[in-house]
C-alpha positions as a printed Julia matrix, in Angstrom:
494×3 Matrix{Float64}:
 52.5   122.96  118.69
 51.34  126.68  116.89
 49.31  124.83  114.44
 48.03  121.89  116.63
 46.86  124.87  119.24
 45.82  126.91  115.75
 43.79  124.01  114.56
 41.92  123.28  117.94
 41.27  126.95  118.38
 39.73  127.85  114.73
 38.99  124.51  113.31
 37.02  124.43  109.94
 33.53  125.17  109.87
 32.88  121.67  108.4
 34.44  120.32  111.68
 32.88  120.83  115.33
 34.71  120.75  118.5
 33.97  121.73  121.92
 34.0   125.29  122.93
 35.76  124.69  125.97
 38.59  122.94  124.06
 38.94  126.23  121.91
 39.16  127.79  124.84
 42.02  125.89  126.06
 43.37  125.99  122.98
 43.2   130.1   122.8
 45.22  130.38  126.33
 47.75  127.68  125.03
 48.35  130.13  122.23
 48.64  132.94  124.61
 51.45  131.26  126.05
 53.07  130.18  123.29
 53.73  134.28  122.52
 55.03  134.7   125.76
 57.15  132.04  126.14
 58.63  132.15  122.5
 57.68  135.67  120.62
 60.14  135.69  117.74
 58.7   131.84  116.36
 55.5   133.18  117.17
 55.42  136.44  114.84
 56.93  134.6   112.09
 53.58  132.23  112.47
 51.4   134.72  113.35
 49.86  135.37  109.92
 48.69  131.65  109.35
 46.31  132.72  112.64
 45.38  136.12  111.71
 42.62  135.17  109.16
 41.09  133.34  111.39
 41.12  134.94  114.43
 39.6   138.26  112.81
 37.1   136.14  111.42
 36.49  134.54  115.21
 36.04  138.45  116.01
 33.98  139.7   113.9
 31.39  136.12  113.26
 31.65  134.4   115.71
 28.5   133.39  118.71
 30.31  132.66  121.26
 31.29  135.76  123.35
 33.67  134.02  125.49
 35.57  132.83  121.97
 35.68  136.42  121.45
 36.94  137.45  124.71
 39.86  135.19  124.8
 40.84  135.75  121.29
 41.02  139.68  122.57
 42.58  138.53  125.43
 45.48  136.75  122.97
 45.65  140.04  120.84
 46.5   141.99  123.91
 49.14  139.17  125.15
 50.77  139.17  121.54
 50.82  142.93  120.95
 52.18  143.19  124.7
 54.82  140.06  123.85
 55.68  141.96  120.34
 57.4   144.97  122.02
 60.29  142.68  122.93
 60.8   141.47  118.9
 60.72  145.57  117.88
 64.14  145.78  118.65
 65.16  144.5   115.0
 63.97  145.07  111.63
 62.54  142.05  110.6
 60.4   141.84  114.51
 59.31  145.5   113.57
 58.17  144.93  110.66
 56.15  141.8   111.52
 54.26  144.28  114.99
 53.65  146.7   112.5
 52.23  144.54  110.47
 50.3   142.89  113.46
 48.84  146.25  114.92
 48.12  147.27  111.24
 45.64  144.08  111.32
 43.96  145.13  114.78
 43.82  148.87  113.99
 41.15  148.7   111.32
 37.49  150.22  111.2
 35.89  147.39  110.27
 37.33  144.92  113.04
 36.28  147.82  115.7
 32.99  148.21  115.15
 32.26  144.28  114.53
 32.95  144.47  118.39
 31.49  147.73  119.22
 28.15  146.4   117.57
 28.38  143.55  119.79
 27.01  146.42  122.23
 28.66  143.72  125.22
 30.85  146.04  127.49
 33.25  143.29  128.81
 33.73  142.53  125.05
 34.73  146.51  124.23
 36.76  146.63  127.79
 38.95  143.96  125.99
 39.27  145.62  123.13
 40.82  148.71  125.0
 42.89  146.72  127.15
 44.07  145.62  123.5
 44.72  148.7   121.89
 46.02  149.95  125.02
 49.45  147.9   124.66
 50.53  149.34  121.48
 54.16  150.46  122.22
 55.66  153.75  121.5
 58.36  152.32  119.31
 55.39  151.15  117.11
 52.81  153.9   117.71
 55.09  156.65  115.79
 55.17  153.98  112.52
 51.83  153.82  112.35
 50.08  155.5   109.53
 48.38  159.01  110.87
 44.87  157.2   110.31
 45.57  154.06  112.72
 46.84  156.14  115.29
 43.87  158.53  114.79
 41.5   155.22  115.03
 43.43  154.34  118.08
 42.77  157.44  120.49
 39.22  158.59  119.33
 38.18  155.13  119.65
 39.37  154.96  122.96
 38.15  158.79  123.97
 34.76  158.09  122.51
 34.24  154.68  125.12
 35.14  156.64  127.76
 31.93  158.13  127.51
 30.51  154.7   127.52
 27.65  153.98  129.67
 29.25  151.06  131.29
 31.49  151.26  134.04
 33.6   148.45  133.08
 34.13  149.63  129.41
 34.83  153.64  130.72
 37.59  151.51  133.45
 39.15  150.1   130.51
 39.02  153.27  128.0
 40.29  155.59  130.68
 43.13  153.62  131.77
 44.1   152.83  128.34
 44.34  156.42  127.75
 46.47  156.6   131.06
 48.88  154.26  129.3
 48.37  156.13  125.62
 49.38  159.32  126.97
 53.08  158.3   128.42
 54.24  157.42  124.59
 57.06  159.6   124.15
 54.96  160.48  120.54
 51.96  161.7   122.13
 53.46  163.74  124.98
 53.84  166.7   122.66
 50.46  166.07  121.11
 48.72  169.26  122.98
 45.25  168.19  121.12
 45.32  164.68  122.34
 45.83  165.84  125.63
 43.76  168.59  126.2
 40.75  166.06  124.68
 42.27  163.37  127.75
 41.79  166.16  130.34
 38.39  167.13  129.46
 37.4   163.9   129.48
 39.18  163.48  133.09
 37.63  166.21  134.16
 34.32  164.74  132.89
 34.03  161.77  134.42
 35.43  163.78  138.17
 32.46  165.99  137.93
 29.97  163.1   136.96
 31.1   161.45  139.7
 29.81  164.48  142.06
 26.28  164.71  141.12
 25.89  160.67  140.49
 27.15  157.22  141.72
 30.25  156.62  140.09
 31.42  152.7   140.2
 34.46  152.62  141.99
 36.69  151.84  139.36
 36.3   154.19  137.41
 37.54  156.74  139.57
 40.64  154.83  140.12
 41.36  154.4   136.58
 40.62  158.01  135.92
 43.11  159.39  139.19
 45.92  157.0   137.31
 45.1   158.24  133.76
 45.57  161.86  135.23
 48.81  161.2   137.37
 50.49  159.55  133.87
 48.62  163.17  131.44
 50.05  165.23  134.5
 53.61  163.65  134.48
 53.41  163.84  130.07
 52.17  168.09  130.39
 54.92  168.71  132.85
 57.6   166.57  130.27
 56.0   168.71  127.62
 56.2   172.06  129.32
 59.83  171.69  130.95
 61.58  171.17  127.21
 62.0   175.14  127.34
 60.92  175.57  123.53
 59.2   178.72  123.09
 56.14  178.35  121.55
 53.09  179.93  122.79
 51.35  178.33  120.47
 51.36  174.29  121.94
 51.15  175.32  125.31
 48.26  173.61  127.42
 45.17  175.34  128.4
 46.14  176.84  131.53
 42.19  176.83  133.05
 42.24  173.03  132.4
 45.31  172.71  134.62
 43.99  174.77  137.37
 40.93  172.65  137.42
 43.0   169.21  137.61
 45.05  170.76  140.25
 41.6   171.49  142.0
 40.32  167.75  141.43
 43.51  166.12  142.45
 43.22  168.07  146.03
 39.66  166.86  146.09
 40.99  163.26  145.59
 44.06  163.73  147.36
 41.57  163.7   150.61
 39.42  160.81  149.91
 38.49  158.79  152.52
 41.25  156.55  154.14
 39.48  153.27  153.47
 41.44  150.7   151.08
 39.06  151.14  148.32
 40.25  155.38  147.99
 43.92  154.73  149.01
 44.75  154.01  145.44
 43.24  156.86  144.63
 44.85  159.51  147.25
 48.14  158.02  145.8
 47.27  158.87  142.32
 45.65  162.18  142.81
 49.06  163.33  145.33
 51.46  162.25  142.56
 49.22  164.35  139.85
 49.61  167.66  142.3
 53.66  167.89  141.83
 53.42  167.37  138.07
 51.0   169.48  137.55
 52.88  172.17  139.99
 55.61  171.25  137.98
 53.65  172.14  134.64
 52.43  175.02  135.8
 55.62  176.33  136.8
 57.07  175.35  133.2
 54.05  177.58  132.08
 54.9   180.27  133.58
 57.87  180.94  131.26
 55.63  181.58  128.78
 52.91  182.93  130.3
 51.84  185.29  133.04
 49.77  182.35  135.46
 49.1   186.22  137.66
 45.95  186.39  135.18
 44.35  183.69  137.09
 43.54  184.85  140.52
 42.61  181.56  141.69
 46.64  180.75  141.35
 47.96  181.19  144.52
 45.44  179.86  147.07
 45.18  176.9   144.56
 48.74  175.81  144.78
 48.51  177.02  148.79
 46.03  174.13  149.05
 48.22  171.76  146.98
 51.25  172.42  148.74
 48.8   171.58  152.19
 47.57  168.42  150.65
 50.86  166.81  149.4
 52.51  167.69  153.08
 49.75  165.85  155.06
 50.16  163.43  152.99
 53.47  163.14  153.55
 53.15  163.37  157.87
 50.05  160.94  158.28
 48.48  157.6   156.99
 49.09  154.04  157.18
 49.22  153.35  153.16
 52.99  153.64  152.69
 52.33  154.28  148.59
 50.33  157.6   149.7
 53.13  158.87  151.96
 55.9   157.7   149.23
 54.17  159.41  146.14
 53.69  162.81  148.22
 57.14  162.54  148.86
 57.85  162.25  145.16
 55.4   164.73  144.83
 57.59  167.18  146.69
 60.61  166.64  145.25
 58.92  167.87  141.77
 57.33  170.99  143.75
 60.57  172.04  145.46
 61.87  172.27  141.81
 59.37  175.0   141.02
 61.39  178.35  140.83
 57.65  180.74  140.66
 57.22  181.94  143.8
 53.33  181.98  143.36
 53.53  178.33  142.68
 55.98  177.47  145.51
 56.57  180.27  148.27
 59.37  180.47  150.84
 56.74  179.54  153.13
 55.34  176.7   151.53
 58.82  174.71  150.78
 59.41  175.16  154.49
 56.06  173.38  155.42
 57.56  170.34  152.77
 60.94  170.68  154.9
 59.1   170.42  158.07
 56.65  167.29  156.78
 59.85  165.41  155.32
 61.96  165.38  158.52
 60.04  163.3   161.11
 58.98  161.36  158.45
 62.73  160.74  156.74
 63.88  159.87  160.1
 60.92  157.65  161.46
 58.94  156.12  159.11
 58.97  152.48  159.46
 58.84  152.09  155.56
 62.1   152.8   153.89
 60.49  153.59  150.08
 59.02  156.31  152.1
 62.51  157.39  153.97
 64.17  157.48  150.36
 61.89  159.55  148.71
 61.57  162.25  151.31
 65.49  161.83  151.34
 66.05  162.18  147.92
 63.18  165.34  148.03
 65.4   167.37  149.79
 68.21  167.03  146.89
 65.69  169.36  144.64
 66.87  172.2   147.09
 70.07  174.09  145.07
 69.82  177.07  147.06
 70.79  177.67  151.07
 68.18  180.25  151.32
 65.4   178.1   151.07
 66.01  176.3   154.1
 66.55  179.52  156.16
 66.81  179.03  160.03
 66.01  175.05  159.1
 69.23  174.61  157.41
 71.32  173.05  160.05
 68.21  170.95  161.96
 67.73  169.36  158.31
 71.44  168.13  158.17
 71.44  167.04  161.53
 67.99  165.31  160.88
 69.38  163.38  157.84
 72.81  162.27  160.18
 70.22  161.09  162.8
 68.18  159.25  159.8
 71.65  157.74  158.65
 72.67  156.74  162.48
 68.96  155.01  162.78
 69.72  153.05  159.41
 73.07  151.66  159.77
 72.68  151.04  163.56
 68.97  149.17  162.47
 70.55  145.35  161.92
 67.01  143.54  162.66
 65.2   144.09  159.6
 67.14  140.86  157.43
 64.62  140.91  154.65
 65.01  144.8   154.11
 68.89  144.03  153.57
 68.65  146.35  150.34
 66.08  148.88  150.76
 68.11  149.42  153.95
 71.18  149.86  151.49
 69.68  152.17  148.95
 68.27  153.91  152.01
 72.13  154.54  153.49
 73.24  155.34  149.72
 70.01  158.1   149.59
 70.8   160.12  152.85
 74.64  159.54  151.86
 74.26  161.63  148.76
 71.57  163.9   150.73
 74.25  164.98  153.0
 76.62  165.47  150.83
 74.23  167.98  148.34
 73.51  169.42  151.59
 77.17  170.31  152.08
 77.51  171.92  149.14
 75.32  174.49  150.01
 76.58  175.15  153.5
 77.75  178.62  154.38
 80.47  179.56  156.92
 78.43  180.2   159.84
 76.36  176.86  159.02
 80.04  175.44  159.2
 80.9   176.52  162.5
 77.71  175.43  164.15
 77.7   171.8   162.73
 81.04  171.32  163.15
 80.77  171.0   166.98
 77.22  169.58  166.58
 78.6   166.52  164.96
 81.4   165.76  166.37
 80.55  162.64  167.52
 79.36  161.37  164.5
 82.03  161.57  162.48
 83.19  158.1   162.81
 79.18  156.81  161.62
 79.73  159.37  158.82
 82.99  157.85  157.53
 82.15  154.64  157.97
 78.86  154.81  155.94
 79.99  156.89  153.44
 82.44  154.64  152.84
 80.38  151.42  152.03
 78.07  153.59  150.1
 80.25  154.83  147.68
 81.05  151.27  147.01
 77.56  150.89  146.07
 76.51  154.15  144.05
 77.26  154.49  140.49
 80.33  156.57  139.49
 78.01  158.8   137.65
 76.28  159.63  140.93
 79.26  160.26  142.67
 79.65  164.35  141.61
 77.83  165.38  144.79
 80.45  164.14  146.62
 83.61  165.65  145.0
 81.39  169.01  145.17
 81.13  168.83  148.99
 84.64  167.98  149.85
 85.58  170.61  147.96
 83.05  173.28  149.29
 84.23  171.48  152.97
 87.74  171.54  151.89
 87.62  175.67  151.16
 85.8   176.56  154.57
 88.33  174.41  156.9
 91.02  176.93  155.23
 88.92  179.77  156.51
 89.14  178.3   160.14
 92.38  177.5   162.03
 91.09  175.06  164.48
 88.24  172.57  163.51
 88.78  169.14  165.45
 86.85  167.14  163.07
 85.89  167.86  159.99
 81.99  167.04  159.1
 82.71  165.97  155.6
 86.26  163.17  156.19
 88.8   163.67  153.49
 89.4   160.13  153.36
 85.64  159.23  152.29
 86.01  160.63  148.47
 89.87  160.59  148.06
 89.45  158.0   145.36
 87.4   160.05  143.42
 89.39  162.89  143.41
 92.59  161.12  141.99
């Protein structure tokens, strides 16, 4: 069927057959490296030659959008066939074909934007198994091409560009790159403050707020390895001025159209908190004045986020957001004050929310706490608030087609409470123990069908807390019922 579909779609020059059959016959192809990639690569270079000469010759700009269309399906298909030598060899060889001057600018002289949005969406697929392999020039073709069209004048080519660069900058090869991504946030930054003083096409803002939330999750990756070297550290001004545009973003207006953007620009805030308090190590962030209201505003925005809106992927990424900001050990960054306000937003929301991705993540927030102190007088209220969470969850037997996020929502606030324990102090002990006394039983009995659930490897927090439990009922002679069963991790501890 490849060469019957090959034939239709490039026939001789001598021969003439209907556009719309090639067209047909270009999708069918398409297919053909999804549903069998590894028969397809070993095939693939009887098409290339003439495919690249559809590109760069051919009239017919729809020819030329569906043959980019079938690049970007086979170099998407190809990451799957990398996992051998003889399927890495024949990607490499397949991206070497697509990553060459010449092909680029036979479609950048086109001068069609929906023809160069393609082509991004294209080179945007490259893998990072592959990218590293690639000689230093392709991959240098490969980002300044797609930098340089994001200062296209169409919107739909700068959609494409800039979210291609979103995808560019999570390869594991790039995320140390501190060129490549300071060149990404200027460009960000760019488009944000273009957007201010003219209409901006919709899309393009959303693409950009994505691109940013994937550079902010690569600087804090890049910051957080610990090596110390001054010299490949990011421009701290340029991520002051992110964090500034995200909490611009982070309050766009709550009609659908923004809502994907408030979710981007809330999960960019606790990267880039958690960048700049990777920074700091090597770095003194106190010669920027602008620090601390900055991240006071940033810690404001991610915890209204958190307490209000009706988009459930808003509330959900603030709550990832705080787990990443209640990681931050710079008290500039993160004050005492400002991880109670994320305490405070969490709660009501952990125990109420109607969405249970939500529930989880503000859940699993409160595990980036390692030290009592931080909860202060809200220490005992927040275990009590995750019991009540867990009592609302297991009791809840109405929502049948939540069956698992109901489960992994009992396995979260399982493993909550139990990192909770392990931070518990004697007086803490004294007061819960009599506070939860009658919901022992609902402990035991989730805790139970959890741990038949979670992972062995995740099971650590709970052989911690019995033991922390374990040392504090030998301090006190008369505790009626323990808030932490022995029975629950007894297994574990054999």
């Amino acid at each position: 069927m490849f060469e019957w579909f090959n034939n239709l779609a490039f026939p001789p020059r001598v021969q003439v057959i209907d556009n719309n059959v090639r067209y047909v016959a270009i999708s069918n192809l398409s297919l053909l490296a999804l549903l069998d990639t590894p028969n397809f690569f070993e095939k693939y270079p009887l098409l290339q030659p003439s495919l690249e000469d559809a590109i760069r010759n051919d009239t017919d700009q729809s020819i030329l959008i569906h043959c980019l269309r079938l690049l970007k399906t086979v170099g998407k298909s190809g990451n799957s066939v990398s996992t051998n030598t003889e399927g890495e060899k024949r990607l490499l060889h397949f991206w070497l074909s697509v990553l060459k001057p010449s092909l680029l600018d036979s479609v950048e002289e086109r001068h069609c934007p929906v023809l160069k949005a393609a082509l991004c969406n294209c080179i945007a697929e490259v893998g990072g198994g592959i990218f590293c392999h690639l000689p230093t020039d392709r991959r240098m073709l490969a980002l300044t091409f797609m930098l340089r069209l994001c200062r296209d004048s169409d919107h739909r080519t700068v959609t494409a560009a800039t979210r291609g660069l979103g995808m560019l900058v999570a390869l594991p090869s790039l995320q140390n790159d501190t060129a490549f991504l300071t060149d990404c946030a200027e460009i960000m930054i760019e488009i944000a403050q273009y957007s201010v003083t003219k209409p901006c096409h919709q899309s393009v803002i959303t693409s950009c707020t994505w691109a940013l939330a994937n550079l902010s999750d690569s600087l804090a990756k890049h910051h957080l390895q610990g090596e110390d070297n001054t010299d490949d550290i990011f421009p701290p001004y340029l991520v002051l001025q992110l964090i500034r545009m995200s909490i611009k973003s982070s309050f766009a207006a709550c009609t659908n159209s923004h809502m994907t953007i408030r979710s981007n620009s809330v999960r960019s805030l606790g990267s880039l908190l958690q960048c700049l308090d990777g920074m700091s190590k090597f770095i003194c962030i106190e010669e920027y004045p602008e620090v601390s209201d900055l991240c006071r505003e940033a810690v404001h925005a991610i915890a209204k986020n958190i307490s209000c809106g009706k988009v459930m992927k808003v509330r959900w990424n603030a709550c990832y957001a705080a787990s990443l900001l209640l990681k931050a050990k710079d008290e500039l960054i993160c004050s005492n004050q400002s991880r109670l306000d994320i305490i405070q937003a969490i709660l009501p929301v952990m125990q109420s929310c109607p969405n249970y991705k939500v529930r989880i993540n503000g859940a699993l927030a409160l595990m980036s706490i390692d030290q009592r102190s931080v909860f202060s007088t809200l220490y005992c209220s927040t275990v009590k608030s995750v019991v009540n969470s867990l009592e609302s969850a297991v009791s809840n037997l109405e929502d049948s087609d939540e069956i698992q996020h109901r489960s992994d929502l009992i396995d979260q606030l399982c493993s909550t409470y139990a990192h909770l324990l392990c931070l518990i102090e004697s007086e803490d002990f004294r007061h819960l123990s009599n506070e939860l006394a009658e919901d022992v039983d609902m402990l035991t009995d989730a805790f139970k069908s959890a741990l038949l659930r979670i992972s062995p490897e995740k099971t650590g927090v709970f052989v911690e807390a019995q033991r922390r439990i374990n040392s504090l009922e030998k301090g006190h002679e008369k505790v009626p019922h323990s808030i932490f069963p022995s029975t629950i991790v007894d297994t574990l501890m054999m």
